[in-house]
């Protein structure tokens, strides 16, 4: 089922995407970052990360309809807006992203040797910093509690703005640079 969202952005459900992939009717574009794509992706998808997204990319040229996806739909919506602004008439995104695809029970290609996701890396680093700040604040000096407060404020900002500075920094680390 394809449902019209706003403007010319259309949501496509997992079943429709699966059928369209089998019939080779679409170009499926994954707009997540290379480390995420390396870890798992929908078979037949082409990587074009949002951080490097160019509406004029050769990967987007052709006669097939374009379907974008990410983890949950936020980044694919941003990429779709870039395509719409560039004059691409109808752009589709997978409703619910790869999470929705997996919840529908469809297979994904998994690489067990890929780095863990940026989201999990952020959780590990933020949790470690907050725990360390709390322990040092209790045992060494209350001034260390500022570290925990700073990280907590950063997480609140990330949630409100849908941007994560820590995630962007972690994505630049060498082990997250999958080519």
Coordinates of N, CA and C in Angstrom, one line a residue:
X1 N 0.8 -1.2 0.0 CA 0.0 0.0 0.0 C 0.9 1.2 0.0
X2 N 0.6 2.2 -0.9 CA 1.3 3.4 -0.9 C 0.3 4.5 -0.5
X3 N 0.8 5.3 0.5 CA -0.1 6.4 1.0 C 0.6 7.7 0.8
X4 N -0.2 8.7 0.4 CA 0.3 10.0 0.1 C 0.6 10.8 1.4
X5 N 1.8 11.3 1.6 CA 2.1 12.0 2.8 C 1.9 13.5 2.5
X6 N 2.9 14.3 2.5 CA 2.8 15.7 2.2 C 3.6 16.0 0.9
X7 N 3.1 17.0 0.2 CA 3.7 17.4 -1.1 C 3.7 16.2 -2.0
X8 N 4.9 15.8 -2.4 CA 5.0 14.6 -3.3 C 5.8 13.5 -2.7
X9 N 5.9 13.5 -1.4 CA 6.6 12.4 -0.7 C 5.6 11.3 -0.3
X10 N 5.8 10.1 -0.8 CA 4.9 9.0 -0.6 C 5.6 8.0 0.4
X11 N 4.7 7.4 1.3 CA 5.2 6.3 2.1 C 4.8 5.0 1.4
X12 N 5.7 4.1 1.4 CA 5.5 2.8 0.8 C 5.7 1.8 1.9
X13 N 4.8 0.8 2.0 CA 4.9 -0.2 3.1 C 5.9 -1.3 2.7
X14 N 6.2 -2.1 3.7 CA 7.2 -3.2 3.4 C 6.8 -4.2 2.4
X15 N 5.5 -4.6 2.4 CA 5.0 -5.6 1.4 C 5.1 -5.0 0.0
X16 N 4.7 -3.8 -0.2 CA 4.8 -3.2 -1.5 C 6.2 -3.1 -2.0
X17 N 7.1 -2.7 -1.0 CA 8.5 -2.6 -1.4 C 9.1 -4.0 -1.8
X18 N 8.7 -5.0 -1.0 CA 9.2 -6.3 -1.3 C 8.8 -6.7 -2.7
X19 N 7.5 -6.5 -3.0 CA 7.0 -6.9 -4.4 C 7.7 -6.1 -5.5
X20 N 7.9 -4.8 -5.2 CA 8.5 -3.9 -6.2 C 10.0 -4.3 -6.4
X21 N 10.7 -4.8 -5.4 CA 12.0 -5.2 -5.5 C 12.1 -6.5 -6.3
X22 N 11.2 -7.4 -6.0 CA 11.1 -8.7 -6.8 C 10.8 -8.4 -8.3
X23 N 10.0 -7.4 -8.6 CA 9.7 -7.1 -10.0 C 10.7 -6.2 -10.6
X24 N 11.7 -5.8 -9.8 CA 12.8 -4.9 -10.3 C 12.2 -3.5 -10.8
X25 N 11.2 -3.0 -10.1 CA 10.6 -1.8 -10.6 C 11.2 -0.5 -9.9
X26 N 12.0 -0.7 -8.9 CA 12.5 0.5 -8.2 C 14.0 0.5 -8.0
X27 N 14.5 1.7 -7.6 CA 15.9 1.8 -7.2 C 15.8 2.1 -5.7
X28 N 16.3 1.2 -4.9 CA 16.3 1.3 -3.4 C 17.5 1.9 -2.9
X29 N 17.4 3.1 -2.2 CA 18.5 3.8 -1.7 C 18.5 3.8 -0.2
X30 N 19.6 3.4 0.4 CA 19.8 3.4 1.9 C 20.5 4.7 2.2
X31 N 19.9 5.6 3.0 CA 20.6 6.9 3.3 C 21.3 6.9 4.7
X32 N 21.4 5.7 5.3 CA 22.1 5.7 6.6 C 23.6 5.8 6.3
X33 N 24.4 5.8 7.3 CA 25.9 6.0 7.2 C 26.5 4.6 6.8
X34 N 27.7 4.6 6.2 CA 28.4 3.4 5.8 C 28.5 2.3 6.8
X35 N 28.8 2.7 8.1 CA 28.9 1.6 9.1 C 27.6 0.9 9.4
X36 N 26.5 1.7 9.3 CA 25.2 1.1 9.5 C 24.8 0.2 8.3
X37 N 25.1 0.6 7.1 CA 24.8 -0.1 5.9 C 25.6 -1.4 6.0
X38 N 26.9 -1.3 6.4 CA 27.8 -2.5 6.4 C 27.2 -3.5 7.4
X39 N 26.7 -3.1 8.5 CA 26.1 -4.0 9.5 C 24.9 -4.7 9.1
X40 N 24.0 -4.0 8.4 CA 22.8 -4.7 7.9 C 22.1 -3.7 6.9
X41 N 21.5 -4.4 5.9 CA 20.8 -3.6 4.9 C 19.8 -4.5 4.2
X42 N 18.9 -3.9 3.4 CA 18.0 -4.7 2.6 C 18.7 -5.1 1.3
X43 N 18.6 -6.3 1.0 CA 19.2 -6.8 -0.2 C 18.7 -6.0 -1.4
X44 N 19.7 -5.6 -2.2 CA 19.4 -4.8 -3.4 C 19.5 -3.3 -3.2
X45 N 19.7 -2.9 -2.0 CA 19.8 -1.5 -1.7 C 21.2 -0.9 -2.1
X46 N 21.2 0.3 -2.5 CA 22.4 1.1 -2.8 C 22.6 2.1 -1.7
X47 N 23.9 2.2 -1.3 CA 24.2 3.2 -0.2 C 24.4 4.6 -0.8
X48 N 23.7 5.6 -0.3 CA 24.0 7.0 -0.5 C 23.7 7.7 0.7
X49 N 24.7 7.8 1.6 CA 24.5 8.4 3.0 C 23.9 9.8 2.9
X50 N 23.0 10.1 3.9 CA 22.5 11.5 4.0 C 23.6 12.5 4.1
X51 N 24.6 12.2 4.8 CA 25.7 13.2 5.0 C 26.4 13.5 3.7
X52 N 26.3 12.7 2.7 CA 26.9 13.0 1.4 C 25.9 13.0 0.3
X53 N 24.6 13.2 0.6 CA 23.5 13.0 -0.3 C 23.5 14.1 -1.4
X54 N 23.5 13.7 -2.6 CA 23.5 14.6 -3.7 C 22.4 14.2 -4.7
X55 N 21.4 15.1 -4.8 CA 20.2 14.7 -5.7 C 20.7 14.4 -7.1
X56 N 21.9 14.8 -7.5 CA 22.3 14.6 -8.9 C 23.3 13.4 -9.0
X57 N 23.3 12.6 -7.9 CA 24.2 11.4 -7.9 C 23.8 10.5 -9.1
X58 N 24.8 9.9 -9.7 CA 24.5 8.9 -10.7 C 23.7 7.7 -10.2
X59 N 23.8 7.4 -8.9 CA 23.0 6.3 -8.3 C 21.5 6.6 -8.3
X60 N 21.2 7.8 -8.5 CA 19.7 8.2 -8.5 C 19.2 8.4 -10.0
X61 N 20.1 8.2 -10.9 CA 19.6 8.4 -12.3 C 19.1 7.1 -12.9
X62 N 18.1 7.2 -13.7 CA 17.5 6.0 -14.3 C 16.0 6.2 -14.4
X63 N 15.4 5.2 -15.0 CA 14.0 5.3 -15.2 C 13.1 4.7 -14.1
X64 N 13.8 4.0 -13.2 CA 13.0 3.4 -12.1 C 12.6 4.4 -11.0
X65 N 11.5 4.1 -10.3 CA 11.1 5.0 -9.2 C 12.2 4.8 -8.1
X66 N 12.3 5.9 -7.3 CA 13.3 5.9 -6.2 C 12.5 5.7 -4.9
X67 N 13.0 4.7 -4.1 CA 12.5 4.5 -2.7 C 13.7 4.7 -1.8
X68 N 13.6 5.5 -0.8 CA 14.6 5.8 0.2 C 14.2 5.1 1.5
X69 N 15.3 4.7 2.2 CA 15.0 4.2 3.6 C 16.2 4.5 4.5
X70 N 15.9 4.6 5.8 CA 17.0 4.7 6.8 C 16.6 3.8 7.9
X71 N 17.0 4.2 9.2 CA 16.6 3.3 10.3 C 15.1 3.4 10.6
X72 N 14.6 4.6 10.7 CA 13.2 4.7 11.1 C 12.3 5.6 10.2
X73 N 13.0 6.5 9.4 CA 12.3 7.3 8.5 C 12.7 8.8 8.5
X74 N 13.4 9.2 9.6 CA 13.8 10.6 9.7 C 14.8 11.1 8.6
X75 N 15.8 10.3 8.4 CA 16.9 10.7 7.5 C 16.4 10.5 6.0
X76 N 15.5 9.5 5.8 CA 15.0 9.3 4.4 C 14.1 10.5 4.1
X77 N 13.4 11.0 5.1 CA 12.5 12.2 4.8 C 13.4 13.4 4.5
X78 N 14.5 13.6 5.1 CA 15.4 14.7 4.8 C 16.0 14.5 3.4
X79 N 16.4 13.3 3.0 CA 16.9 13.1 1.7 C 15.8 13.3 0.7
X80 N 14.6 12.9 1.0 CA 13.5 13.1 0.0 C 13.2 14.6 -0.2
X81 N 13.3 15.4 0.8 CA 13.1 16.8 0.7 C 14.2 17.4 -0.3
X82 N 15.4 16.9 -0.2 CA 16.4 17.3 -1.1 C 16.1 17.0 -2.6
X83 N 15.6 15.8 -2.8 CA 15.2 15.3 -4.1 C 14.0 16.2 -4.6
X84 N 13.0 16.4 -3.8 CA 11.9 17.2 -4.2 C 12.3 18.6 -4.5
X85 N 13.2 19.2 -3.7 CA 13.7 20.5 -4.0 C 14.5 20.6 -5.3
X86 N 15.1 19.4 -5.7 CA 15.8 19.4 -7.0 C 14.9 19.1 -8.2
X87 N 13.6 18.9 -7.9 CA 12.7 18.7 -9.0 C 12.3 17.3 -9.3
X88 N 12.7 16.3 -8.5 CA 12.3 15.0 -8.7 C 10.8 14.9 -8.4
X89 N 9.9 14.4 -9.3 CA 8.5 14.6 -9.1 C 7.9 13.7 -7.9
X90 N 8.1 12.4 -7.9 CA 7.5 11.6 -6.9 C 8.6 10.8 -6.2
X91 N 8.8 11.0 -4.9 CA 9.8 10.3 -4.1 C 9.1 9.5 -3.1
X92 N 9.5 8.2 -2.9 CA 9.0 7.4 -1.9 C 10.0 7.0 -0.9
X93 N 9.4 6.7 0.3 CA 10.3 6.3 1.4 C 9.6 5.1 2.1
X94 N 10.4 4.1 2.6 CA 9.9 3.0 3.3 C 9.3 3.4 4.6
X95 N 8.1 3.2 4.8 CA 7.4 3.5 6.1 C 8.1 2.7 7.2
X96 N 8.5 3.4 8.2 CA 9.2 2.7 9.3 C 10.6 2.4 9.1
X97 N 11.2 2.6 7.9 CA 12.6 2.3 7.7 C 12.9 0.9 7.7
X98 N 14.2 0.6 7.9 CA 14.6 -0.8 8.0 C 14.0 -1.5 9.2
X99 N 13.7 -0.7 10.2 CA 13.0 -1.3 11.4 C 11.6 -1.8 11.0
X100 N 10.9 -1.1 10.3 CA 9.6 -1.6 9.8 C 9.7 -2.8 8.9
X101 N 10.7 -2.8 8.1 CA 11.0 -3.9 7.2 C 11.2 -5.2 8.0
X102 N 12.1 -5.1 9.0 CA 12.4 -6.2 9.9 C 11.1 -6.7 10.7
X103 N 10.3 -5.7 11.2 CA 9.1 -6.0 11.9 C 8.1 -6.8 11.0
X104 N 8.1 -6.5 9.7 CA 7.3 -7.2 8.8 C 7.7 -8.6 8.5
X105 N 8.9 -8.9 9.0 CA 9.5 -10.3 8.9 C 10.3 -10.6 7.6
X106 N 10.7 -9.5 6.9 CA 11.4 -9.7 5.7 C 12.9 -9.7 6.0
X107 N 13.7 -10.4 5.2 CA 15.1 -10.7 5.5 C 16.0 -9.4 5.2
X108 N 17.1 -9.4 5.9 CA 18.1 -8.4 5.7 C 19.4 -9.1 5.5
X109 N 20.4 -8.4 4.9 CA 21.7 -8.9 4.8 C 22.5 -8.4 6.0
X110 N 23.1 -9.3 6.8 CA 23.8 -8.9 8.0 C 25.3 -9.3 7.9
X111 N 26.1 -8.4 8.3 CA 27.6 -8.6 8.4 C 28.0 -8.6 9.9
X112 N 28.3 -9.7 10.4 CA 28.6 -9.8 11.8 C 30.0 -9.1 12.2
X113 N 30.8 -8.8 11.2 CA 32.1 -8.2 11.4 C 32.0 -6.7 11.3
X114 N 30.9 -6.1 11.0 CA 30.8 -4.7 10.9 C 30.8 -4.0 12.3
X115 N 31.2 -2.7 12.3 CA 31.2 -2.1 13.6 C 29.8 -1.9 14.2
X116 N 29.7 -1.8 15.5 CA 28.4 -1.7 16.1 C 27.8 -0.3 15.6
X117 N 26.5 -0.2 15.7 CA 25.8 1.0 15.2 C 26.3 2.3 15.9
X118 N 26.2 3.4 15.3 CA 26.6 4.7 15.9 C 25.7 4.9 17.1
X119 N 24.4 4.6 17.0 CA 23.4 4.8 18.1 C 23.9 4.0 19.3
X120 N 24.3 2.8 19.2 CA 24.8 2.0 20.3 C 26.1 2.6 20.8
X121 N 27.0 3.1 19.9 CA 28.2 3.7 20.3 C 28.0 5.0 21.2
X122 N 27.0 5.8 20.7 CA 26.6 6.9 21.5 C 26.1 6.5 22.9
X123 N 25.3 5.5 23.0 CA 24.8 5.0 24.3 C 25.9 4.6 25.2
X124 N 26.9 3.9 24.6 CA 28.0 3.4 25.4 C 28.9 4.6 25.9
X125 N 29.2 5.5 25.0 CA 30.0 6.6 25.4 C 29.3 7.6 26.4
X126 N 28.1 7.9 26.1 CA 27.3 8.8 27.0 C 27.1 8.2 28.3
X127 N 26.7 6.9 28.4 CA 26.6 6.2 29.6 C 27.8 6.1 30.4
X128 N 29.0 5.9 29.8 CA 30.2 5.8 30.5 C 30.6 7.2 31.0
X129 N 30.4 8.2 30.2 CA 30.7 9.6 30.7 C 29.8 10.0 31.9
X130 N 28.6 9.7 31.8 CA 27.6 10.0 32.9 C 28.0 9.2 34.2
X131 N 28.3 8.0 34.0 CA 28.6 7.1 35.2 C 29.9 7.6 35.8
X132 N 30.9 7.9 35.0 CA 32.2 8.4 35.5 C 32.1 9.7 36.2
X133 N 31.3 10.6 35.6 CA 31.1 11.9 36.2 C 30.4 11.8 37.6
X134 N 29.4 10.9 37.7 CA 28.7 10.7 38.9 C 29.6 10.1 40.0
X135 N 30.4 9.1 39.6 CA 31.3 8.4 40.6 C 32.4 9.4 41.0
X136 N 33.0 10.1 40.1 CA 34.0 11.1 40.5 C 33.4 12.2 41.3
X137 N 32.2 12.6 41.0 CA 31.5 13.7 41.7 C 31.3 13.3 43.2
X138 N 31.0 12.0 43.4 CA 30.7 11.5 44.7 C 32.0 11.3 45.5
X139 N 33.0 10.7 44.9 CA 34.2 10.3 45.6 C 35.3 11.3 45.6
X140 N 35.4 12.1 44.5 CA 36.6 13.0 44.4 C 36.2 14.5 44.6
X141 N 35.3 15.0 43.8 CA 34.9 16.4 43.9 C 33.5 16.6 43.2
X142 N 32.6 17.3 43.9 CA 31.3 17.5 43.3 C 31.4 18.2 41.9
X143 N 32.5 18.9 41.6 CA 32.6 19.5 40.3 C 32.5 18.6 39.2
X144 N 32.9 17.3 39.4 CA 32.8 16.3 38.3 C 31.3 16.1 37.9
X145 N 30.4 16.4 38.7 CA 29.0 16.2 38.3 C 28.6 17.1 37.1
X146 N 29.4 18.1 36.8 CA 29.2 18.9 35.6 C 29.3 18.1 34.4
X147 N 30.2 17.1 34.4 CA 30.3 16.2 33.2 C 29.0 15.4 32.9
X148 N 28.4 14.9 34.0 CA 27.2 14.2 33.8 C 26.1 15.1 33.3
X149 N 26.0 16.3 33.9 CA 25.0 17.3 33.5 C 25.2 17.7 32.0
X150 N 26.4 17.9 31.6 CA 26.8 18.3 30.2 C 26.3 17.2 29.2
X151 N 26.6 15.9 29.5 CA 26.3 14.8 28.7 C 24.7 14.7 28.6
X152 N 24.1 14.8 29.8 CA 22.6 14.8 29.8 C 22.0 15.9 29.0
X153 N 22.5 17.1 29.1 CA 22.0 18.2 28.3 C 22.2 17.9 26.8
X154 N 23.3 17.3 26.4 CA 23.6 17.0 25.0 C 22.6 16.0 24.5
X155 N 22.2 15.0 25.4 CA 21.2 14.0 24.9 C 19.9 14.6 24.8
X156 N 19.5 15.5 25.6 CA 18.2 16.2 25.5 C 18.2 17.0 24.2
X157 N 19.3 17.8 23.9 CA 19.4 18.5 22.7 C 19.3 17.6 21.5
X158 N 20.0 16.5 21.5 CA 19.9 15.5 20.4 C 18.5 15.1 20.2
X159 N 17.8 14.8 21.2 CA 16.4 14.3 21.1 C 15.5 15.4 20.5
X160 N 15.7 16.6 21.0 CA 14.8 17.7 20.5 C 15.2 18.1 19.0
X161 N 16.4 18.2 18.7 CA 16.9 18.7 17.4 C 17.0 17.6 16.4
X162 N 17.0 16.3 16.8 CA 17.2 15.2 15.9 C 18.6 15.2 15.2
X163 N 19.6 15.9 16.0 CA 21.0 15.8 15.5 C 21.8 15.5 16.7
X164 N 22.8 14.7 16.5 CA 23.7 14.2 17.7 C 25.1 14.5 17.4
X165 N 25.7 15.5 18.0 CA 27.1 15.9 17.8 C 28.0 14.7 18.1
X166 N 27.7 14.0 19.2 CA 28.5 12.9 19.6 C 28.5 11.8 18.5
X167 N 27.3 11.5 18.0 CA 27.2 10.6 16.9 C 28.0 11.0 15.6
X168 N 27.9 12.3 15.3 CA 28.6 12.8 14.1 C 30.2 12.6 14.4
X169 N 30.6 12.9 15.6 CA 32.0 12.7 15.9 C 32.4 11.2 15.8
X170 N 31.6 10.4 16.4 CA 31.9 8.9 16.4 C 31.9 8.4 15.0
X171 N 31.1 8.9 14.1 CA 31.0 8.4 12.7 C 32.3 8.7 12.0
X172 N 33.1 9.7 12.4 CA 34.3 10.1 11.8 C 35.5 9.2 12.2
X173 N 35.3 8.4 13.2 CA 36.4 7.5 13.7 C 36.8 6.5 12.6
X174 N 38.0 6.1 12.5 CA 38.5 5.2 11.4 C 37.7 3.9 11.4
X175 N 37.4 3.3 12.5 CA 36.6 2.0 12.4 C 35.2 2.1 12.0
X176 N 34.7 3.4 11.9 CA 33.3 3.6 11.4 C 33.4 4.0 9.9
X177 N 34.5 4.1 9.3 CA 34.7 4.5 7.9 C 34.7 3.2 7.1
X178 N 33.6 2.7 6.7 CA 33.5 1.5 5.9 C 33.3 2.0 4.5
X179 N 34.2 1.5 3.6 CA 34.1 2.0 2.2 C 33.3 1.0 1.3

